[in-house]
Coordinates of C-alpha atoms and ligand atoms in Angstrom, one line a residue:
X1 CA -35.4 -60.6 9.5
X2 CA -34.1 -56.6 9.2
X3 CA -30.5 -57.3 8.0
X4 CA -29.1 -55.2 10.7
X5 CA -30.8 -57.6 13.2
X6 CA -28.9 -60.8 11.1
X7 CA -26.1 -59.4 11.0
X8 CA -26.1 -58.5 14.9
X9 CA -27.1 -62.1 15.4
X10 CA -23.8 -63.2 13.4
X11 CA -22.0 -61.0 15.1
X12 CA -22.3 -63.1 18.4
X13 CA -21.6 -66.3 16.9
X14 CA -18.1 -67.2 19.4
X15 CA -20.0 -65.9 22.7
X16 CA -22.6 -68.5 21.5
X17 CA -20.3 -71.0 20.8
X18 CA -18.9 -70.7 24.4
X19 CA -21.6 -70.4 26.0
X20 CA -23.2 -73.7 24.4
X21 CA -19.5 -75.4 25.4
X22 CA -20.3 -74.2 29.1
X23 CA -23.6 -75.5 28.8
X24 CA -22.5 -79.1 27.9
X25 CA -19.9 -78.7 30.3
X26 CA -22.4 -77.7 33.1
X27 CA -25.7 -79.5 33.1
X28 CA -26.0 -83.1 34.2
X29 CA -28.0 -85.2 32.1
X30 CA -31.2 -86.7 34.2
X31 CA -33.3 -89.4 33.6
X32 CA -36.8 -89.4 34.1
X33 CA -37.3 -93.0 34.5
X34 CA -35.5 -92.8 37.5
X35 CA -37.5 -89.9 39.1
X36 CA -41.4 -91.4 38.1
X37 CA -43.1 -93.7 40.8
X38 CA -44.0 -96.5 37.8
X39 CA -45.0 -98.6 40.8
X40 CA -48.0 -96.9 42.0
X41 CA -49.4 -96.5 38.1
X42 CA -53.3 -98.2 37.8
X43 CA -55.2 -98.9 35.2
X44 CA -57.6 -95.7 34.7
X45 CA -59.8 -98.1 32.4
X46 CA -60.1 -100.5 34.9
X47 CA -60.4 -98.1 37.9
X48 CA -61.4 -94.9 36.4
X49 CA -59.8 -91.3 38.1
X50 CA -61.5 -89.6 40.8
X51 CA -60.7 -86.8 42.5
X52 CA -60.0 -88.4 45.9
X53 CA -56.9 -90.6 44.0
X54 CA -55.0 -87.2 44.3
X55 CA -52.7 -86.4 47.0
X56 CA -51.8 -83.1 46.4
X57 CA -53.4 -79.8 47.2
X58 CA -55.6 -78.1 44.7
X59 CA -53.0 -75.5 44.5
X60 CA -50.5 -77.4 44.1
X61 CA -51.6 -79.8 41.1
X62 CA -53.2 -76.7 39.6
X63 CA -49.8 -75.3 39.1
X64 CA -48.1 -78.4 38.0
X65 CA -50.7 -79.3 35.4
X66 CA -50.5 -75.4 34.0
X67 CA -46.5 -76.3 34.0
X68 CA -47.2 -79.6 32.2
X69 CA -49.6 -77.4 29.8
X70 CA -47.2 -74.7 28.9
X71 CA -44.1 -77.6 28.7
X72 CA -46.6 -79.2 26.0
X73 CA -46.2 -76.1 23.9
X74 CA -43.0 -76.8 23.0
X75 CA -43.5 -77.4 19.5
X76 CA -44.4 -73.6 19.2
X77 CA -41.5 -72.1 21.1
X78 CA -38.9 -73.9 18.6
X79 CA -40.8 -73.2 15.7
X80 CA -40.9 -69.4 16.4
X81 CA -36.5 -69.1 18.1
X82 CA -35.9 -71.7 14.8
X83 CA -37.8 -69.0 12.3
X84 CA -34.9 -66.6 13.7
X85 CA -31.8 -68.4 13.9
X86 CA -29.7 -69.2 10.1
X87 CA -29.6 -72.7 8.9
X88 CA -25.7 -74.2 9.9
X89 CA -25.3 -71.4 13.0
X90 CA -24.6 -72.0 16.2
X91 CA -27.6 -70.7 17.4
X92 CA -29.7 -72.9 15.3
X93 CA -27.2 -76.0 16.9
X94 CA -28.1 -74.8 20.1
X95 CA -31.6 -74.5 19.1
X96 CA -32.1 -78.1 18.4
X97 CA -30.3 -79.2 21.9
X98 CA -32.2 -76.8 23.8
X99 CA -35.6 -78.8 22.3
X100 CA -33.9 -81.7 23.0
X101 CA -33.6 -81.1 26.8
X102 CA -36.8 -78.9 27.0
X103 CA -38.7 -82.4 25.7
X104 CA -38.2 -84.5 28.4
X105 CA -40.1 -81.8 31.3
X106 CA -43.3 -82.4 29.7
X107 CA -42.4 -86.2 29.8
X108 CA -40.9 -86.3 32.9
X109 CA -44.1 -84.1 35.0
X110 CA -47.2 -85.9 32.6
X111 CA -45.8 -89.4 34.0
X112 CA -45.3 -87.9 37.7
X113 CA -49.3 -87.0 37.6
X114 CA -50.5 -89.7 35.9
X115 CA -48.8 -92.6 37.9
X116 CA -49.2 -90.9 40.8
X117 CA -53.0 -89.9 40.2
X118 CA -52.4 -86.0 40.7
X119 CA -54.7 -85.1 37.8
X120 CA -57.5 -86.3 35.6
X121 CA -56.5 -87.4 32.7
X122 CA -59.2 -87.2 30.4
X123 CA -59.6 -83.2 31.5
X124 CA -55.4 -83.6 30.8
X125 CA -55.2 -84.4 27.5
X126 CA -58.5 -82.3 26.1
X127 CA -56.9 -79.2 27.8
X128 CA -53.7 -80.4 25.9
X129 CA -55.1 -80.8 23.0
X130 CA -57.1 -76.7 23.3
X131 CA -53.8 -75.2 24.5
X132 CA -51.8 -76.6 21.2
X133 CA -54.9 -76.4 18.8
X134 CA -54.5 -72.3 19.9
X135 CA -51.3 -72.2 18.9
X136 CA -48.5 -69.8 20.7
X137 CA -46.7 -67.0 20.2
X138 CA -44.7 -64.3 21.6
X139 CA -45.9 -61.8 19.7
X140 CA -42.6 -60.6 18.7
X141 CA -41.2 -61.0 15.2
X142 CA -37.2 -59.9 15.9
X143 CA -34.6 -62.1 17.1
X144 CA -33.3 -59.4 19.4
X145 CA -36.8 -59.5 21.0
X146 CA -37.0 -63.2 20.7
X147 CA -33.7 -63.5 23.0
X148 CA -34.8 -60.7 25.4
X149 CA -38.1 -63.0 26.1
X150 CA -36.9 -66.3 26.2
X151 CA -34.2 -64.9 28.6
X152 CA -37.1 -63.8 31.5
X153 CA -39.5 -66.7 30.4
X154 CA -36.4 -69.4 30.9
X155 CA -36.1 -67.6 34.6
X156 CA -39.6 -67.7 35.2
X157 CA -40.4 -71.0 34.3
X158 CA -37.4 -71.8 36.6
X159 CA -38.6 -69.9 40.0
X160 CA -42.7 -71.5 38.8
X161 CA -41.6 -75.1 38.8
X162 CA -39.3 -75.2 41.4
X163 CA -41.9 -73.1 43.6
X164 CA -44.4 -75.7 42.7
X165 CA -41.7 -78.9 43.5
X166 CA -41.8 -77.2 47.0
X167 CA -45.5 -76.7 48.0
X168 CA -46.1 -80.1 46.8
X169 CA -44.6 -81.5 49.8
X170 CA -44.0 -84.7 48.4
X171 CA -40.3 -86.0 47.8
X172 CA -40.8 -87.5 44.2
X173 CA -43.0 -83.9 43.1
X174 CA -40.2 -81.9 44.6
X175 CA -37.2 -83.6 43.0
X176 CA -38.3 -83.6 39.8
X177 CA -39.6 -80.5 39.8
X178 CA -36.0 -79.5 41.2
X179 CA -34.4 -80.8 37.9
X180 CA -36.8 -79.4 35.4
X181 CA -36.0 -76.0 37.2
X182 CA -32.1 -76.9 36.9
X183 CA -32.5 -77.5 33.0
X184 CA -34.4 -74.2 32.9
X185 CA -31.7 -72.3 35.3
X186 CA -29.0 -73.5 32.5
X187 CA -31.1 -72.4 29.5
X188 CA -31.6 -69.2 31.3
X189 CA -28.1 -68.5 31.9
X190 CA -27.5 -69.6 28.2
X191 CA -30.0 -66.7 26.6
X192 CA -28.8 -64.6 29.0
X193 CA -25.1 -64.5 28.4
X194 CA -26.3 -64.0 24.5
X195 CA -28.1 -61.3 25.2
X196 CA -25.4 -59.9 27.2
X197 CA -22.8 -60.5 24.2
X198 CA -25.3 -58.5 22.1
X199 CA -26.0 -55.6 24.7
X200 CA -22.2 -55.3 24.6
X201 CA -22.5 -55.4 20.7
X202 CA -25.4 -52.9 19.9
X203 CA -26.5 -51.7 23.3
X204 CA -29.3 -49.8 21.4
X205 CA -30.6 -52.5 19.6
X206 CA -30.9 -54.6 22.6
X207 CA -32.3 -51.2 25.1
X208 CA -35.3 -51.2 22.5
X209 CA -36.2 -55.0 22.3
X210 CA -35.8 -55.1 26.5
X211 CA -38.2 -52.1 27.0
X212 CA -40.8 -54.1 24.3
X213 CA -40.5 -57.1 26.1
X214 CA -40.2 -55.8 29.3
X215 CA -43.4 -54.0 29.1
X216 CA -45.5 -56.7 27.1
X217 CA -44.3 -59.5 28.5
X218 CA -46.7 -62.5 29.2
X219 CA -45.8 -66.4 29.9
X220 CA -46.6 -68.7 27.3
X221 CA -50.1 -70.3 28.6
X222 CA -52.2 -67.6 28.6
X223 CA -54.6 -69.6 25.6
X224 CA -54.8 -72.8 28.5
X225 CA -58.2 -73.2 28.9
X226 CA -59.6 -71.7 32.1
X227 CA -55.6 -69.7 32.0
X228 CA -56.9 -66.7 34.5
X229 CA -58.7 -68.9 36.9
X230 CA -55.5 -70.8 37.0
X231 CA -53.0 -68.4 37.0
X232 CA -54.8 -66.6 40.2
X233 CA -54.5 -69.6 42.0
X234 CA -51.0 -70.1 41.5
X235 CA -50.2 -66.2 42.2
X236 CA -52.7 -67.0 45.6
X237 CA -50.5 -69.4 46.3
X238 CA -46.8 -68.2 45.6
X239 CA -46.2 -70.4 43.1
X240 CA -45.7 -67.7 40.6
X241 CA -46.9 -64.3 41.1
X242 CA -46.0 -60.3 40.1
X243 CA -44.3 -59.9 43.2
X244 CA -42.1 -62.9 42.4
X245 CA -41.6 -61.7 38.4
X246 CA -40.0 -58.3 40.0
X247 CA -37.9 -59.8 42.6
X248 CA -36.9 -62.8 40.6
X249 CA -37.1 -62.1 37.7
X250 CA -37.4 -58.1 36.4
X251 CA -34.8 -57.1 38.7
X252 CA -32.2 -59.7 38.4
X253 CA -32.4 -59.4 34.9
X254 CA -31.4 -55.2 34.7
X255 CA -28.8 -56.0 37.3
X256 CA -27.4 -59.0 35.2
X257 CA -27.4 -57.1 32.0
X258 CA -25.8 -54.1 33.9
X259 CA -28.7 -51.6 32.4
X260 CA -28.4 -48.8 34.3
X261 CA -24.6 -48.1 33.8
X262 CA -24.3 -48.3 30.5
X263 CA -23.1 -45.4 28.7
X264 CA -22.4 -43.5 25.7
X265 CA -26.1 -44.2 24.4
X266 CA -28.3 -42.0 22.4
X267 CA -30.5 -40.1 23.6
X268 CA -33.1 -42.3 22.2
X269 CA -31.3 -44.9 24.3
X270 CA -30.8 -43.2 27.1
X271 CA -35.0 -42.6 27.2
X272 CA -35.2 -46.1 26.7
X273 CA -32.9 -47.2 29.8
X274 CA -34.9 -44.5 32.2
X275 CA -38.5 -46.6 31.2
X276 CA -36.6 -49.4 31.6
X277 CA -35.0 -48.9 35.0
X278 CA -38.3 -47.2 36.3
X279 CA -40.5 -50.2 35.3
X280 CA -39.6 -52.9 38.2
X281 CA -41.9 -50.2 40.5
X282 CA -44.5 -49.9 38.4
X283 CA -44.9 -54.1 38.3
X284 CA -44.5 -54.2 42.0
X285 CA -47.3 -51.3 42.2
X286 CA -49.7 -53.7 40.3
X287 CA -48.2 -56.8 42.6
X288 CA -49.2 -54.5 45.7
X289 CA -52.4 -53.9 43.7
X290 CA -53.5 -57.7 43.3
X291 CA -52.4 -58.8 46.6
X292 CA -54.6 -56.3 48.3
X293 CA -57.8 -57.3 45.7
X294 CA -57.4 -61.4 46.7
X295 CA -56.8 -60.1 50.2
X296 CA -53.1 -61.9 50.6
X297 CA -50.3 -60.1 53.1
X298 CA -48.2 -57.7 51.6
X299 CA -44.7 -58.5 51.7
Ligands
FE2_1 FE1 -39.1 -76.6 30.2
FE2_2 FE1 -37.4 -73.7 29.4

């Protein structure tokens, strides 16, 4: 890591440390077991799946099992914000509770599907078993970067699975879709407090590693087998699409992070906050763009 960056990182160390206090403070621990209909499980040996066992639309359980798929990966995500954070900090504390919590949406939505028959679970597991053999990564080797990402992927996974809970139209679908997107809304509001604390810190720094992000910015999933087919079906359907990254998540963001007012930048800087405050039209263009290509209404 550049030592600038470390010592940037270190600099943050109390806003982290409240921040992870408010965290404990604010999220409500869930159990899964409570949430997953063990009652309707079957034997898939003794009554193997078939399509007509599912209940919910295509759509719907295409999105949830590209969710379950991109949960799975969590093995990837800590190994690459773990590579950033020093050994003993409070980052790398919160690092290991954030994998704790992350851990239990991949258990929690694979036992939704698989009791309630919503996916076939030899097709499951050998997309499971592609998606991890790929490997993931952001593609950005700076912590300032690495906070900047996980900030907007935290927030979209949030507005994808709760989206998803909602088209199911099923009551056990939506709830636990609804906590998985609560756990994600906390880890959101986590990295972005950080990166706000650094913004304030080394507004410079942080301008660069938001217009990289910003501008290359893909969810994790993209090596899921069959990732484009899927992802257009999900964007067909609303579940997550680049008309929902602006509004819910690009545009949020700048405001939260107060982007366009702050001041006494470089002029380097100040390029770098013009790009950045001019981008959310140029991803609602290409929104505007797709939408009229799969022939949805423009909103
Ligand atoms: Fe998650
Ligand atoms: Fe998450």
């Amino acid at each position: 890591m550049d030592s600038h960056q470390a010592e940037l990182i270190a600099s943050v160390e109390p806003a982290v440390e409240r921040l992870m206090a408010e965290h404990r403070e604010r999220r409500e621990h869930w159990y899964a077991h409570e949430y997953v209909p063990w009652e309707k499980g079957r034997s898939f040996v003794d009554e193997p799946w078939q399509d007509s066992d599912a209940t919910l639309s295509p759509e719907v359980r295409t999105s949830l099992v590209l969710n379950l798929l991109t949960e799975d990966n969590l093995p990837y995500y800590h190994a690459e914000i773990a590579s950033h954070m020093p050994e003993g900090s409070a980052m790398s504390r919160w690092t290991h509770l954030w994998t704790a919590e992350e851990g239990q949406h991949s258990i929690a939505l694979r036992s939704y599907l698989l009791t309630s028959r919503n996916c076939d679970p030899r097709s499951l597991e050998d997309d499971r078993l592609a998606t991890m053999e790929a490997g993931h990564s952001t593609g950005f080797d700076d912590p300032a970067a690495i906070f900047v990402y996980t900030s907007a992927q935290e927030l979209a996974t949030r507005v994808s699975h709760r989206n998803a809970g909602k088209l199911a139209d099923d009551e056990v679908a939506y709830q636990i879709m609804a906590r998985i997107a609560a756990d994600e809304n906390h880890h959101f509001m986590f990295y972005r407090g950080v990166t706000e604390a650094l913004i304030e810190a080394d507004a410079a720094t942080m301008l660069d590693a938001i217009h990289r992000v910003f501008t290359g910015f893909s969810m994790p999933g993209t090596v899921i087998p069959g990732f484009v087919r899927r992802a257009v079906e999900m964007a067909k359907a609303g579940v997550y699409n680049l008309r929902i990254h602006h509004d819910r998540v690009l545009v949020p963001l700048i405001r939260d992070w107060g982007i366009e007012h702050l001041t006494g930048l470089t002029a380097r800087a100040r390029e770098l906050q013009d790009k950045i405050m001019e981008f959310p039209a140029t991803v609602l263009h290409n929104a505007e763009v797709f939408e009229r290509r799969v022939g949805m209404a423009t909103g």
